[in-house]
mmCIF file of C-alpha atoms in Angstrom:
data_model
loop_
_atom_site.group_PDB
_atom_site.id
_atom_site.type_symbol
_atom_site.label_atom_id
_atom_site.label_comp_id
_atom_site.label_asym_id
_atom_site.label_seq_id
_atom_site.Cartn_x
_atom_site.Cartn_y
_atom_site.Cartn_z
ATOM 1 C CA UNK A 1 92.611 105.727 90.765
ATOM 2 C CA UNK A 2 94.808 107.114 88.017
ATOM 3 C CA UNK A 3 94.004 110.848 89.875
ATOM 4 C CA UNK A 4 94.833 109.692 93.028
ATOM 5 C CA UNK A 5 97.897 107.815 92.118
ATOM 6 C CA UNK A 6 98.966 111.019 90.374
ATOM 7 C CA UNK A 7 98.552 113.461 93.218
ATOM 8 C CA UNK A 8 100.555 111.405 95.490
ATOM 9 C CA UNK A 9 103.356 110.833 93.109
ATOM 10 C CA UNK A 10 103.860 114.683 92.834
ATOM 11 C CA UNK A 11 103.486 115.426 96.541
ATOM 12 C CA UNK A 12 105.944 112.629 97.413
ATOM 13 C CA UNK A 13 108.446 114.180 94.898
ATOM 14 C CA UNK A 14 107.544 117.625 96.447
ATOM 15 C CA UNK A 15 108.703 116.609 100.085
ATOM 16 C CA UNK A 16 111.824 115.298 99.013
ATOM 17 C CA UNK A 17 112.622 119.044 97.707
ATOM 18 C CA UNK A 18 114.650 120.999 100.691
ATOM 19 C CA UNK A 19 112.037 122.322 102.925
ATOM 20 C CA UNK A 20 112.839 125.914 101.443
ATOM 21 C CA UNK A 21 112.326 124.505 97.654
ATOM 22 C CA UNK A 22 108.794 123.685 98.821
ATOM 23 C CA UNK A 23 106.251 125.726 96.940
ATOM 24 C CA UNK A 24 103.721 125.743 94.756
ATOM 25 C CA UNK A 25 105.856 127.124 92.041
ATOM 26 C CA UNK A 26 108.190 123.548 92.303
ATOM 27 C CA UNK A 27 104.966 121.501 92.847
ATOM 28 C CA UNK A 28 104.056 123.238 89.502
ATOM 29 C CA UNK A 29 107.367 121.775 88.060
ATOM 30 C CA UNK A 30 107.294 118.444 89.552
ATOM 31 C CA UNK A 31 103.885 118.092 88.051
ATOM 32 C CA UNK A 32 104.757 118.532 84.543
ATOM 33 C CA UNK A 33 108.114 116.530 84.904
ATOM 34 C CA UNK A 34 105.837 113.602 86.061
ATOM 35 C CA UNK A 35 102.633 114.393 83.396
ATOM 36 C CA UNK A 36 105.125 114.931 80.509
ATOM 37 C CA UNK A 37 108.367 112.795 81.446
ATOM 38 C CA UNK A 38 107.597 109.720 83.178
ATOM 39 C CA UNK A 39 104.618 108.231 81.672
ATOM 40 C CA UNK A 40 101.283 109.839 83.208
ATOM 41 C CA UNK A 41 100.479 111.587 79.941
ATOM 42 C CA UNK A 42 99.692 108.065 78.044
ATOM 43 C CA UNK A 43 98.063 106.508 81.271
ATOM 44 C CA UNK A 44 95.380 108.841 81.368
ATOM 45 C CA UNK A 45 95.051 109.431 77.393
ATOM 46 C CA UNK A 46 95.082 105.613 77.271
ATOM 47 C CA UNK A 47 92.267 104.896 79.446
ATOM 48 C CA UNK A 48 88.986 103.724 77.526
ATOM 49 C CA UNK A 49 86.858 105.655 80.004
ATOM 50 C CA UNK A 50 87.188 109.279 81.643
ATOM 51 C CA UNK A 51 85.258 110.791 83.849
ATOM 52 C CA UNK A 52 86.563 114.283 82.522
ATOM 53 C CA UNK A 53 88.740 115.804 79.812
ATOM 54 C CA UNK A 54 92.806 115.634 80.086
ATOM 55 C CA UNK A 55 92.538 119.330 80.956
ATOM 56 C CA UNK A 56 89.720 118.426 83.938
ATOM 57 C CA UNK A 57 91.976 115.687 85.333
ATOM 58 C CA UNK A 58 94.819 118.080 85.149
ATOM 59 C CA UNK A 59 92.771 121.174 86.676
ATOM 60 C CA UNK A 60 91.362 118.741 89.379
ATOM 61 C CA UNK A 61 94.769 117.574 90.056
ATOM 62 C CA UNK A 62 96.317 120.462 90.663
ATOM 63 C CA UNK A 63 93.852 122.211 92.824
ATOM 64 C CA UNK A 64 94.079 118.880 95.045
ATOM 65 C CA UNK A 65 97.553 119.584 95.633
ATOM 66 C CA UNK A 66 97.857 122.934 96.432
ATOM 67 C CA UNK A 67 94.743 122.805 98.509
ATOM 68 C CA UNK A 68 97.817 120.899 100.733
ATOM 69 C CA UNK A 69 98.954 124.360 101.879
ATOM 70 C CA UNK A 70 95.488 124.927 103.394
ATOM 71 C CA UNK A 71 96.039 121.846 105.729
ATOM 72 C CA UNK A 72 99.780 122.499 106.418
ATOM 73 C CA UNK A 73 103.190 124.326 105.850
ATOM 74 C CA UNK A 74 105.524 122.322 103.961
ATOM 75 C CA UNK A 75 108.051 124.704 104.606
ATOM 76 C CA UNK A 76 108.020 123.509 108.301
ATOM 77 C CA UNK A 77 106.277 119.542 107.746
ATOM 78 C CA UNK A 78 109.741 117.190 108.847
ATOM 79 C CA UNK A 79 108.609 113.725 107.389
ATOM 80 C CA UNK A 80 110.610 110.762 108.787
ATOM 81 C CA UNK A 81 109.562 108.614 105.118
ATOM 82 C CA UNK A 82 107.279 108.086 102.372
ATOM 83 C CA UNK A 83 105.757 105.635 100.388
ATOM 84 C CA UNK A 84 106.656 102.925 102.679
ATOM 85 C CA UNK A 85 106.413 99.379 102.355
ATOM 86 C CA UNK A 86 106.019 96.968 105.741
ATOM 87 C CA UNK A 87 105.763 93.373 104.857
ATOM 88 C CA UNK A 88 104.726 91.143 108.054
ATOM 89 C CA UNK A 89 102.206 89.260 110.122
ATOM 90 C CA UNK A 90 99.272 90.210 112.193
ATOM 91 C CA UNK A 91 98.547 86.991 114.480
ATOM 92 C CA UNK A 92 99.556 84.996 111.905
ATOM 93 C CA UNK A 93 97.728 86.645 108.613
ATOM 94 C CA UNK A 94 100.234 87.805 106.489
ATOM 95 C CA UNK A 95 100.053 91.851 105.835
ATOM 96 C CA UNK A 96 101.867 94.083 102.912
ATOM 97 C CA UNK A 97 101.059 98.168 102.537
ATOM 98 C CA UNK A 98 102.656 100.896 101.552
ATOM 99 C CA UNK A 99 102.333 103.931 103.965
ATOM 100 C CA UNK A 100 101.873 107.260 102.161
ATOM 101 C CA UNK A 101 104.029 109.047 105.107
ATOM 102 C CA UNK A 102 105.553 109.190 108.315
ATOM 103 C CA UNK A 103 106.530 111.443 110.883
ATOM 104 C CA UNK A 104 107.256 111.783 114.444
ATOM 105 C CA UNK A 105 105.758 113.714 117.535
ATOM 106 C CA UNK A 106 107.283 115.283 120.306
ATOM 107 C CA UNK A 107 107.758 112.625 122.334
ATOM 108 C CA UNK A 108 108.806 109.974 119.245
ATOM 109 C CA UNK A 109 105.909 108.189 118.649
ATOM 110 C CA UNK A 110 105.035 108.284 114.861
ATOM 111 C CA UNK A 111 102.136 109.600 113.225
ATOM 112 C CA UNK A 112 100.611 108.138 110.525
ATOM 113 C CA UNK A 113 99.336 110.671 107.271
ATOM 114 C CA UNK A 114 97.441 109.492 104.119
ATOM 115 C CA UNK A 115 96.434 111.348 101.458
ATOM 116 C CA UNK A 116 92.752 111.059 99.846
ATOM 117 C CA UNK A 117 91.650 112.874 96.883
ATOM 118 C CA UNK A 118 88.072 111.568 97.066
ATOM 119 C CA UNK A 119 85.065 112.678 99.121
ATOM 120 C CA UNK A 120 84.878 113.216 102.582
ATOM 121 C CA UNK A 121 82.926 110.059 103.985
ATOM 122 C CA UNK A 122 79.684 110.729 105.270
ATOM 123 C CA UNK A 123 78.973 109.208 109.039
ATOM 124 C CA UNK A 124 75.872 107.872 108.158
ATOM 125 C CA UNK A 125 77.023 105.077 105.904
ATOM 126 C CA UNK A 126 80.997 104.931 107.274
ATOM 127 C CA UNK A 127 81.560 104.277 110.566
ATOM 128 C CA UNK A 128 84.902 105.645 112.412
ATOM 129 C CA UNK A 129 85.881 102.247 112.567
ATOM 130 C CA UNK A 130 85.649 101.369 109.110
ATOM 131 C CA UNK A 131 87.321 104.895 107.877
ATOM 132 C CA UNK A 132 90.106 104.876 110.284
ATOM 133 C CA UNK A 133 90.519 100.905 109.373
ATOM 134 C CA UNK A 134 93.348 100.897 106.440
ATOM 135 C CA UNK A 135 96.049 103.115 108.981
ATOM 136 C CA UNK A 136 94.985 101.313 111.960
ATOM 137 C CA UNK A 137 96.042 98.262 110.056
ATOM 138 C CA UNK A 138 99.362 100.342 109.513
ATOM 139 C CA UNK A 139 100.202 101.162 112.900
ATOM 140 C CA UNK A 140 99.500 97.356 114.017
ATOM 141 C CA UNK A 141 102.331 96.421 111.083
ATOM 142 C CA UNK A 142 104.786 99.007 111.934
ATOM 143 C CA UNK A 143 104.537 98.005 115.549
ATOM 144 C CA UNK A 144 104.897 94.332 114.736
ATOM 145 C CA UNK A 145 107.470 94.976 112.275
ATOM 146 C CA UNK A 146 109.431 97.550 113.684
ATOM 147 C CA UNK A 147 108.418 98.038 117.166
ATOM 148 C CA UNK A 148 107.704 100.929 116.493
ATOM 149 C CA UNK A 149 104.464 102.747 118.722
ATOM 150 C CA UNK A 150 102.279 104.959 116.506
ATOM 151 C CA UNK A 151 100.234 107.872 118.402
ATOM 152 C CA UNK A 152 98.034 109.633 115.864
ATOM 153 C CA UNK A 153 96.867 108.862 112.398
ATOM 154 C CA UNK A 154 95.956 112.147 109.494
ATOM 155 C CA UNK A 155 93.582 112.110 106.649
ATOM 156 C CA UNK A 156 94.094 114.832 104.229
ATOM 157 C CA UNK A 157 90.675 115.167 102.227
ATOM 158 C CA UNK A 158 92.642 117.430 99.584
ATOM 159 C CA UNK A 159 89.984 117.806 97.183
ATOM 160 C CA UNK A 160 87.714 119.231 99.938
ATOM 161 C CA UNK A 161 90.517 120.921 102.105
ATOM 162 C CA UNK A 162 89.618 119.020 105.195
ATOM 163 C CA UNK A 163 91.695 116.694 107.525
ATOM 164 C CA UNK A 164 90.555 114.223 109.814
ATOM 165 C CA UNK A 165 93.133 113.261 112.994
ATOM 166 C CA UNK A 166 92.223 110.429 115.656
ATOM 167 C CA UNK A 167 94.350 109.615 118.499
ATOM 168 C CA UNK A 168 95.404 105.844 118.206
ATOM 169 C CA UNK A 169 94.294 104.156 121.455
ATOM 170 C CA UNK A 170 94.611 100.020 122.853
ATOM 171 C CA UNK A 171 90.892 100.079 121.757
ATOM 172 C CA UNK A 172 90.947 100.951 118.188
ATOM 173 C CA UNK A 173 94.063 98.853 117.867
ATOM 174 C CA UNK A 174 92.263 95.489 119.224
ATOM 175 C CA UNK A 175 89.067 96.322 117.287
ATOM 176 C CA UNK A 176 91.363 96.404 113.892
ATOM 177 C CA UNK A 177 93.272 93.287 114.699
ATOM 178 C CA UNK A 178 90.138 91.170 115.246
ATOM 179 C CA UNK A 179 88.734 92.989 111.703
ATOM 180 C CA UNK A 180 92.261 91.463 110.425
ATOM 181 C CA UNK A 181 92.111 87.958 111.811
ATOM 182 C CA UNK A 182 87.776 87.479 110.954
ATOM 183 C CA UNK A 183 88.848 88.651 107.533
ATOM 184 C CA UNK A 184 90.919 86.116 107.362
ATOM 185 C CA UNK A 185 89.119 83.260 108.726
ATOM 186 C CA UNK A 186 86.332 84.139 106.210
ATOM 187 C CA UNK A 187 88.367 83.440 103.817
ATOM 188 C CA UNK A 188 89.586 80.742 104.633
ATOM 189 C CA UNK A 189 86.145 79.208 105.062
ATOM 190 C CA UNK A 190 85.019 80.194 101.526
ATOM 191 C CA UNK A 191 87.936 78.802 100.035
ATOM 192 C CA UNK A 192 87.158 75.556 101.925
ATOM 193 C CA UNK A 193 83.226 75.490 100.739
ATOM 194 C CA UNK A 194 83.538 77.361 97.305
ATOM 195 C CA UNK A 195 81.093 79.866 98.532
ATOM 196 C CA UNK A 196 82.277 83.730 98.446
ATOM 197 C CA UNK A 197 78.905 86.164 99.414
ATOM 198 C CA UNK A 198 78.992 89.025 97.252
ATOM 199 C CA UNK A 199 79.871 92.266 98.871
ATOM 200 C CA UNK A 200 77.316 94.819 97.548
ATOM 201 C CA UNK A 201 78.110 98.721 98.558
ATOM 202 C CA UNK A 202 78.254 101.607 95.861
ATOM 203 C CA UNK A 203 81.198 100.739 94.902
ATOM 204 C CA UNK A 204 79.499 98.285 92.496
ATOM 205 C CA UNK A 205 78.873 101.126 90.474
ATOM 206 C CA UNK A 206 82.225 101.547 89.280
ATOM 207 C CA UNK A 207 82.462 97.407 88.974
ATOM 208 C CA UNK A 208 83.373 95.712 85.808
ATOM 209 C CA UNK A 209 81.362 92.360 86.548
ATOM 210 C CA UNK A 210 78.510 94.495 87.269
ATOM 211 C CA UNK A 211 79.006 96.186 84.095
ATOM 212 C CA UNK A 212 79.524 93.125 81.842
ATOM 213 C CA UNK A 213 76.330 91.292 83.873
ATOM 214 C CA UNK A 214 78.367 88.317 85.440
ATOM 215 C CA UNK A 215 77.548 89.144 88.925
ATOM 216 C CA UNK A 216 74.743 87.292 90.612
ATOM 217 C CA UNK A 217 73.994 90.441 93.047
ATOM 218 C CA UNK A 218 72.504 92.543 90.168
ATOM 219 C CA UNK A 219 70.544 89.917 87.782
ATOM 220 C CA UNK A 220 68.552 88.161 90.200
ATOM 221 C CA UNK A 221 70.199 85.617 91.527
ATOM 222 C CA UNK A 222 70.846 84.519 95.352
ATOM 223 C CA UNK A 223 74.663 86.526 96.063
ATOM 224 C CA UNK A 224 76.313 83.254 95.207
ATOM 225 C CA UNK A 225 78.660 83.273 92.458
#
């Protein structure tokens, strides 16, 4: 998380930079501002548990970022914003995010960009669906909130140079709302009966109530807290 958080810190400083100002050289210098000047030096030395050595996490960093230039120009990417928030409500569940970027196609429409510094999913365990599902939920908010019609959504892979592009159609729009409004209404009806199923995926891995043995899917039990 702390990784992550960290690349997109430095690349959101690094598109604020005139588009000429935008090089590796300044990403170099934006990086160490933000490592040694506002705090991400004691995050990461604080953290009881690394999965690599301060130098790693800055070596890993770093090559995520500048593998940006391998997916596009800088120089020549006109962002409309960053790091926006949209606060609003999706058939009556009430949504917050934060949208890594913005821009706009040729005819106006806006595209949708988030940046991942994790691995690539593989299609046999994520569906397109459930990948595409976080800036779907986006471009339902921004058209709720500001009216505003996105057209194509971007995943930049950076740590593996790749990036992933979907058009945004009625279809995939309607499949996310009803993931939106089901959500909800599960959760609703767990809070009513007390009963919340545990949701076991390899992310349990990384799981402090695994870790600590609290969680009924991994000693035994039935799924039920």
């Amino acid at each position: 998380m702390h990784l992550g958080s960290f690349v997109h810190e430095v690349l959101e400083y690094l598109y604020k930079e005139d588009p000429n100002e935008r090089t590796q050289e300044t990403l170099k210098r934006i990086a160490a501002d933000r490592w040694s000047n506002h705090g991400w030096a004691e995050k990461v030395e604080e953290l009881s548990e690394k999965l690599d050595t301060i130098a790693g996490f800055k070596r890993i960093a770093f090559e995520s970022m500048t593998n940006l230039w391998d997916l596009e120009d800088p120089v020549i990417t006109n962002l409309e914003g960053q790091e926006i928030e949209v606060l609003t409500s999706i058939d009556g569940v009430a949504m917050k995010g934060y949208i890594d970027r913005i821009a706009l196609d040729a005819d106006g429409s806006v595209v949708i960009s988030d940046y991942k510094t994790g691995k690539v999913p593989n299609p046999k365990y994520v569906a397109d669906d459930q990948k595409w599902f976080q800036l779907l939920a986006y471009a339902l908010m921004l058209k709720e909130a500001q009216q505003k019609t996105t057209s194509t959504l971007e995943l930049f892979y950076l740590s593996k140079k790749v990036k992933h592009t979907v058009m945004v159609t009625q279809e995939n729009l309607d499949n996310a709302r009803q993931v939106v409004v089901r959500t909800r209404a599960s959760i609703d009806e767990s809070s009513t009966s007390g009963q919340f199923k545990c949701n076991v995926t390899n992310l349990c891995n990384w799981c402090y109530y695994k870790k600590i043995n609290v969680c009924p899917a991994h000693h035994g039990n039935s799924g039920q807290p």
